[in-house]
Amino acid sequence: MAQIKVTPLGAGQDVGRSCVLLTLNNKNVMFDCGMHMGYNDERRFPDFSYITKEGPLSDFLDCVIISHFHLDHCGALPYMTEMVGYNGPIYMTHPTKAITPILLEDFRKITVDKKGETNFFTSQMIKDCMKKVIAVNLHETIEVDDELSLKAYYAGHVLGAAMFKVEVNGQSVVYTGDYNMTPDRHLGAAWIDKCRPELLISESTYATTIRDSKRCRERDFLLKVHDCIDNGGKVLIPVFALGRAQELCILLETYWERMNLKVPIYFAVGLTEKATNYYKMFITWTNQKIKKTFVQRNMFEFKHIKPFDRTYLDSPNPMVVFATPGMLHAGLSLQIFKKWAPFEQNMVIMPGYCVQGTIGHKILGGAKRVEFDKQVLEVKMAVEYMSFSAHADAKGIMQLIHSCEPKNVLLVHGEASKMEFLQGKIKQEFGLNCYMPANGETVSIPVTVNIPVDVSLKLLKRTLHNPLTSESDIKKPKILHGTLMMSTKADGSPLFRIIEPQKAMKEVGIKPHQIRFTSTLRLEDRNRIQPLRFAEILFQKLKTKLRDMYNIQLLADGSISVSAVIIKVDVGADEDLKEVYVSWSDQDDALGSYLVDIIQGFQRELTT
């Protein structure tokens, strides 16, 4: 039996470093190639030795697909292509292709230029890597080669995020990347058709969470921010440059306008301008409201949100600051946190998930002392977690399974204990096999092989509309509609066809032999109608009854043909009787018997 093989090189019972290797009908596809924000050593990148111990990856991979621009999904791409070695095709959407190199370069500057780390990719490597990228449109079928194709679906989550369906010889697998099944203030909800893949590989970040009302969350967020600045405090909101940042900026901008607040809101220099340009460029990826109002007003041009200057760090006045990155593992957000953490009047609001190993994860776990460069920082500022994460919750994951109707489910990008809970729910509700492999563990999933068969539309329609095909009595003979033929294509591959029996016999040179049966029906005819006229009446009755299901004709000699069955009318020994002869071959036995039953049922109609 054929098998699908899946090996997570990252994000197996873990969040971060997403990288999933799929083998489908001898084609090898890599989904995502991310880095782990919680590590600074070799564990930062996926372990590509699972693919090959030495040599380039191009010999083993048919293509690489990147779901979106977050670094835990694309951050290892230059390392893989330029340092490990891969020169095959890389697929991602247009917004992802535009934004990915900028985020990679920003992270490289923090890691290499500021921290002085070695064994990291260079600016030139990022440029060379991006030259291998092929941008795709939503719902566009891309032929990678003669057997492998892919299609992207809208995933919500962040600008340009996509779920991907890959198909090989009629069998398909869907990889979700990160997705959100509910629309928000700037993006729409994820959507996929009922594609019924052999396997759905889904993220499970919030596998055990069902979120409360979005409106309640937004109100709580605004109240916490307002209370903090009213008490003279500063609010730090760590975010990634694109995504939740725009969502919360729109929320605060609207609130500041309504409440006529004067306390400044700042965003890291340059990122707001870049974000605005990207949302203008890719406006079709946003939600309906923003698309409709974009001509009159750009929702991403903020009146109350100004660029942040590092000199503001020591200002005693209240302020709200959006700073990157979102997990407090490096950059400006970490620098501001160090400055503001020792003061009780300040607050940090974490709006998204933080992976293990990051400062964000530690303070959300309740840590009041955090170590930096052998120095201990006392955390006295308020720490709040408010889920504005654009990941699907448990309800959303179940909704996606219901939408695309997979035959198997495999969970990645989640914590093991939460995955186990969701795994049980999926088995209980859908009766599906659900897998959750760890990093480096290969899961083999048996699948049914699909064999394509060519059949003419004419033959298919005739068979489907034939009432005899619905006969359920296995003891009764069945009408032969088609013959399965196997031949060989020019390239040596098998070709399967279903064709009419007569055509099949002709192709293989079999001479047909026929046995004919004749049934004589005696119908009462007190009006003594002429046989030809009686045949005409019978013809009209049969035509009305059979509707265009069979080829029915009134022949010149007064006989009637229904496909290969012949019906003749003659005067019986008694002048008040008509003899109707129904003649058919053994091949048409079911049709002949069916016509005999119909004609007997016409007795009353024919004699009135």
Tab-separated table of C-alpha atoms in Angstrom, residues 3 96 169 189 198 250 270 277 279 285 306 310 329 345 421 464:
chain	number	residue	atom	x	y	z
A	3	GLN	CA	2.383	5.759	2.047
A	96	THR	CA	5.737	37.180	1.587
A	169	ASN	CA	-0.761	11.922	-9.210
A	189	ALA	CA	-10.577	34.827	7.775
A	198	GLU	CA	-5.203	12.563	2.065
A	250	ILE	CA	-5.870	50.650	14.480
A	270	GLY	CA	10.785	53.179	9.818
A	277	ASN	CA	3.557	50.917	1.933
A	279	TYR	CA	-0.572	47.388	2.916
A	285	TRP	CA	-5.001	40.815	0.934
A	306	LYS	CA	4.534	58.789	15.802
A	310	ARG	CA	15.727	56.286	21.513
A	329	HIS	CA	14.379	38.121	22.766
A	345	GLN	CA	3.927	52.160	37.498
A	421	PHE	CA	-5.879	16.935	24.077
A	464	LEU	CA	-26.177	7.381	-14.718
